[in-house]
Amino acid sequence: MSIGVHIPEYLQDCELAASENLAKDPAFWLAHVLLTMGDPGEPAEPYGVDASAYDAMVDRLGDPERPWPVLRVCFDGGHTVHAVYANWEDENNVEFFVRHPGWGRLGHLGQCGADEARPGLSWPELLALATGTREGGEGLTDPSERLLLLLPMLGDADMPGEAYGTVARALSHCGIRPEAAGALAAMLLGEPDPAGGPRWTVTGDSPIAVCSSPYSPRRVPLALGITPDQTQALAAALGSGRNGPALPRR
């Protein structure tokens, strides 16, 4: 039975269900990355996923008649990222936001789907969230699962070359055929674009980096309007500098 999730600052006319149990199914991870970053019509078998299981997962994730699936990533300082499969009758989006119980608002990272808005994370921030498990928190605890869940929010002109291997290892760890994980990682991340890709900079207005992309919600500091102490805590939890922590090799 699904466990309900209550997010006071989120839409009140929808039913949300904790869905971290989906993370144990490779069909979920293939569906998640293809729905948000690739072509959902790609054949599943080359990635080691049964076609019928993949199709069933795509239907489940987009079903407007069922509670909306929510997967969570708890990280330092009592913060939580929520990924919500928001399924209206005529529209499907995957929404990503940060919540802290002391804020009274949400910090929007972005969304994928009909109303595209991203990127929402730099590479160092993505690694900090993937490895920053909060003890006793709900949600995903495996670093590879956390990385893949938040991967659709990534956009960074300064992404290091080792990012492709890191994502490939995470895909393999989550059930994608190892021989296909490298090619899938390359497709998802695309070609490096150091000249025109999104840039992340910290200004004098906030310790939280802002993004240069015109389509990013983070053209303004994340969770704008929280107190200075809350802003410092969020900045620390997201990590600082251009070198994030490494995922464990498996």
C-alpha positions as a Python dict, from the first residue, in 0.01 Angstrom:
ca = {
    (1, 'M'): (0, 0, 0),
    (2, 'S'): (129, 346, -90),
    (3, 'I'): (216, 586, 192),
    (4, 'G'): (77, 934, 147),
    (5, 'V'): (309, 1234, 138),
    (6, 'H'): (193, 1571, 270),
    (7, 'I'): (375, 1881, 145),
    (8, 'P'): (196, 2184, 296),
    (9, 'E'): (344, 2433, 47),
    (10, 'Y'): (259, 2221, -258),
    (11, 'L'): (-69, 2183, -449),
    (12, 'Q'): (-347, 2083, -212),
    (13, 'D'): (-587, 1936, -469),
    (14, 'C'): (-370, 1635, -556),
    (15, 'E'): (-285, 1311, -376),
    (16, 'L'): (84, 1228, -340),
    (17, 'A'): (233, 885, -271),
    (18, 'A'): (583, 798, -148),
    (19, 'S'): (726, 590, -432),
    (20, 'E'): (1085, 511, -338),
    (21, 'N'): (992, 143, -374),
    (22, 'L'): (1004, 197, -753),
    (23, 'A'): (1379, 255, -729),
    (24, 'K'): (1449, -118, -698),
    (25, 'D'): (1316, -178, -1050),
    (26, 'P'): (1557, -109, -1341),
    (27, 'A'): (1249, -28, -1552),
    (28, 'F'): (1191, 277, -1333),
    (29, 'W'): (1538, 416, -1390),
    (30, 'L'): (1524, 366, -1764),
    (31, 'A'): (1180, 526, -1777),
    (32, 'H'): (1289, 814, -1553),
    (33, 'V'): (1591, 916, -1759),
    (34, 'L'): (1424, 865, -2098),
    (35, 'L'): (1104, 1047, -2001),
    (36, 'T'): (1299, 1346, -1873),
    (37, 'M'): (1616, 1353, -2082),
    (38, 'G'): (1581, 1121, -2382),
    (39, 'D'): (1331, 949, -2609),
    (40, 'P'): (1069, 744, -2420),
    (41, 'G'): (1002, 549, -2741),
    (42, 'E'): (1348, 393, -2745),
    (43, 'P'): (1352, 12, -2723),
    (44, 'A'): (1419, -104, -2370),
    (45, 'E'): (1582, -443, -2436),
    (46, 'P'): (1926, -308, -2535),
    (47, 'Y'): (1949, -159, -2187),
    (48, 'G'): (1868, -489, -2019),
    (49, 'V'): (1508, -397, -1934),
    (50, 'D'): (1208, -608, -2035),
    (51, 'A'): (989, -418, -2283),
    (52, 'S'): (661, -501, -2110),
    (53, 'A'): (801, -396, -1772),
    (54, 'Y'): (923, -70, -1922),
    (55, 'D'): (589, 7, -2087),
    (56, 'A'): (405, -70, -1765),
    (57, 'M'): (636, 162, -1573),
    (58, 'V'): (587, 447, -1820),
    (59, 'D'): (211, 403, -1785),
    (60, 'R'): (237, 397, -1405),
    (61, 'L'): (447, 713, -1389),
    (62, 'G'): (205, 904, -1611),
    (63, 'D'): (-128, 775, -1478),
    (64, 'P'): (-355, 1069, -1381),
    (65, 'E'): (-601, 836, -1207),
    (66, 'R'): (-353, 730, -938),
    (67, 'P'): (-176, 929, -665),
    (68, 'W'): (120, 1119, -803),
    (69, 'P'): (450, 938, -738),
    (70, 'V'): (697, 1126, -518),
    (71, 'L'): (1061, 1031, -460),
    (72, 'R'): (1271, 1213, -206),
    (73, 'V'): (1637, 1290, -140),
    (74, 'C'): (1709, 1407, 215),
    (75, 'F'): (2035, 1594, 262),
    (76, 'D'): (2233, 1797, 513),
    (77, 'G'): (2067, 2054, 738),
    (78, 'G'): (1720, 1899, 731),
    (79, 'H'): (1660, 1976, 361),
    (80, 'T'): (1476, 1745, 121),
    (81, 'V'): (1455, 1741, -258),
    (82, 'H'): (1121, 1614, -389),
    (83, 'A'): (1074, 1477, -741),
    (84, 'V'): (702, 1469, -819),
    (85, 'Y'): (545, 1305, -1124),
    (86, 'A'): (264, 1558, -1168),
    (87, 'N'): (0, 1396, -1388),
    (88, 'W'): (-295, 1605, -1500),
    (89, 'E'): (-553, 1473, -1743),
    (90, 'D'): (-395, 1662, -2033),
    (91, 'E'): (-39, 1722, -1918),
    (92, 'N'): (251, 1545, -1748),
    (93, 'N'): (548, 1708, -1577),
    (94, 'V'): (820, 1596, -1340),
    (95, 'E'): (873, 1872, -1084),
    (96, 'F'): (1181, 1909, -865),
    (97, 'F'): (1196, 2131, -558),
    (98, 'V'): (1377, 2168, -227),
    (99, 'R'): (1185, 2191, 99),
    (100, 'H'): (1281, 2266, 456),
    (101, 'P'): (1018, 2252, 733),
    (102, 'G'): (1131, 2591, 866),
    (103, 'W'): (1093, 2784, 540),
    (104, 'G'): (721, 2808, 473),
    (105, 'R'): (793, 2796, 98),
    (106, 'L'): (952, 2573, -166),
    (107, 'G'): (1277, 2626, -351),
    (108, 'H'): (1211, 2534, -714),
    (109, 'L'): (1489, 2353, -897),
    (110, 'G'): (1291, 2311, -1219),
    (111, 'Q'): (1075, 2069, -1412),
    (112, 'C'): (1066, 1846, -1718),
    (113, 'G'): (773, 1797, -1951),
    (114, 'A'): (519, 2028, -2108),
    (115, 'D'): (637, 2326, -1902),
    (116, 'E'): (1014, 2283, -1928),
    (117, 'A'): (1227, 2482, -1682),
    (118, 'R'): (1588, 2386, -1620),
    (119, 'P'): (1872, 2340, -1535),
    (120, 'G'): (1839, 2341, -1162),
    (121, 'L'): (2171, 2197, -1044),
    (122, 'S'): (2540, 2236, -1118),
    (123, 'W'): (2761, 1927, -1125),
    (124, 'P'): (2914, 1990, -778),
    (125, 'E'): (2566, 2042, -633),
    (126, 'L'): (2441, 1720, -791),
    (127, 'L'): (2728, 1526, -634),
    (128, 'A'): (2674, 1694, -297),
    (129, 'L'): (2306, 1591, -301),
    (130, 'A'): (2385, 1239, -420),
    (131, 'T'): (2630, 1178, -136),
    (132, 'G'): (2476, 1393, 139),
    (133, 'T'): (2246, 1139, 302),
    (134, 'R'): (2079, 1266, 618),
    (135, 'E'): (2065, 1011, 896),
    (136, 'G'): (1713, 909, 980),
    (137, 'G'): (1563, 1082, 678),
    (138, 'E'): (1305, 935, 447),
    (139, 'G'): (1364, 879, 79),
    (140, 'L'): (1647, 735, -125),
    (141, 'T'): (1976, 659, 50),
    (142, 'D'): (2178, 493, -226),
    (143, 'P'): (2413, 751, -386),
    (144, 'S'): (2365, 612, -739),
    (145, 'E'): (1987, 624, -709),
    (146, 'R'): (2002, 977, -571),
    (147, 'L'): (2228, 1085, -858),
    (148, 'L'): (2000, 941, -1127),
    (149, 'L'): (1684, 1080, -971),
    (150, 'L'): (1825, 1434, -980),
    (151, 'L'): (2020, 1398, -1306),
    (152, 'P'): (1747, 1566, -1518),
    (153, 'M'): (1816, 1891, -1332),
    (154, 'L'): (2185, 1895, -1429),
    (155, 'G'): (2322, 2163, -1655),
    (156, 'D'): (2680, 2285, -1628),
    (157, 'A'): (2926, 2422, -1885),
    (158, 'D'): (3211, 2325, -1649),
    (159, 'M'): (3108, 1961, -1614),
    (160, 'P'): (3424, 1748, -1583),
    (161, 'G'): (3508, 1467, -1821),
    (162, 'E'): (3471, 1208, -1547),
    (163, 'A'): (3100, 1293, -1522),
    (164, 'Y'): (3026, 1046, -1804),
    (165, 'G'): (3190, 759, -1619),
    (166, 'T'): (3019, 855, -1293),
    (167, 'V'): (2675, 853, -1457),
    (168, 'A'): (2751, 528, -1642),
    (169, 'R'): (2847, 355, -1317),
    (170, 'A'): (2529, 482, -1151),
    (171, 'L'): (2318, 349, -1440),
    (172, 'S'): (2488, 11, -1422),
    (173, 'H'): (2445, -3, -1044),
    (174, 'C'): (2072, 66, -1087),
    (175, 'G'): (2021, -223, -1327),
    (176, 'I'): (2104, -91, -1674),
    (177, 'R'): (2306, -338, -1878),
    (178, 'P'): (2673, -247, -1813),
    (179, 'E'): (2763, -276, -2180),
    (180, 'A'): (2498, -13, -2264),
    (181, 'A'): (2544, 218, -1965),
    (182, 'G'): (2827, 420, -2119),
    (183, 'A'): (2638, 496, -2439),
    (184, 'L'): (2326, 587, -2242),
    (185, 'A'): (2525, 819, -2017),
    (186, 'A'): (2675, 990, -2322),
    (187, 'M'): (2330, 1036, -2475),
    (188, 'L'): (2182, 1177, -2155),
    (189, 'L'): (2464, 1422, -2088),
    (190, 'G'): (2520, 1523, -2449),
    (191, 'E'): (2831, 1688, -2588),
    (192, 'P'): (3025, 1926, -2361),
    (193, 'D'): (2950, 2290, -2437),
    (194, 'P'): (3205, 2500, -2246),
    (195, 'A'): (3131, 2805, -2461),
    (196, 'G'): (2752, 2817, -2457),
    (197, 'G'): (2648, 2593, -2168),
    (198, 'P'): (2497, 2708, -1837),
    (199, 'R'): (2733, 2891, -1603),
    (200, 'W'): (2699, 2897, -1226),
    (201, 'T'): (2825, 3197, -1029),
    (202, 'V'): (2797, 3325, -675),
    (203, 'T'): (2718, 3695, -656),
    (204, 'G'): (2732, 3939, -369),
    (205, 'D'): (2359, 3903, -316),
    (206, 'S'): (2361, 3541, -195),
    (207, 'P'): (2603, 3257, -116),
    (208, 'I'): (2389, 3029, -335),
    (209, 'A'): (2499, 3011, -698),
    (210, 'V'): (2273, 3139, -974),
    (211, 'C'): (2251, 3004, -1330),
    (212, 'S'): (2309, 3190, -1656),
    (213, 'S'): (2051, 2992, -1856),
    (214, 'P'): (1739, 3197, -1943),
    (215, 'Y'): (1524, 2886, -1889),
    (216, 'S'): (1648, 2809, -1537),
    (217, 'P'): (1441, 2890, -1226),
    (218, 'R'): (1777, 2949, -1061),
    (219, 'R'): (1847, 3274, -1239),
    (220, 'V'): (1758, 3401, -891),
    (221, 'P'): (1891, 3242, -568),
    (222, 'L'): (1721, 2917, -473),
    (223, 'A'): (1439, 2959, -218),
    (224, 'L'): (1453, 3336, -250),
    (225, 'G'): (1308, 3502, 58),
    (226, 'I'): (1431, 3264, 328),
    (227, 'T'): (1632, 3418, 613),
    (228, 'P'): (2007, 3485, 585),
    (229, 'D'): (2082, 3199, 828),
    (230, 'Q'): (1862, 2962, 627),
    (231, 'T'): (2035, 3074, 308),
    (232, 'Q'): (2378, 3003, 456),
    (233, 'A'): (2264, 2659, 572),
    (234, 'L'): (2127, 2575, 227),
    (235, 'A'): (2445, 2697, 57),
    (236, 'A'): (2655, 2479, 287),
    (237, 'A'): (2433, 2176, 222),
    (238, 'L'): (2463, 2223, -154),
    (239, 'G'): (2842, 2227, -132),
    (240, 'S'): (3081, 2497, -243),
    (241, 'G'): (3355, 2531, -503),
    (242, 'R'): (3383, 2350, -833),
    (243, 'N'): (3492, 2011, -698),
    (244, 'G'): (3216, 1800, -547),
    (245, 'P'): (3254, 1475, -353),
    (246, 'A'): (3295, 1155, -545),
    (247, 'L'): (3041, 875, -565),
    (248, 'P'): (3171, 543, -435),
    (249, 'R'): (3302, 316, -709),
    (250, 'R'): (3126, -18, -737),
}
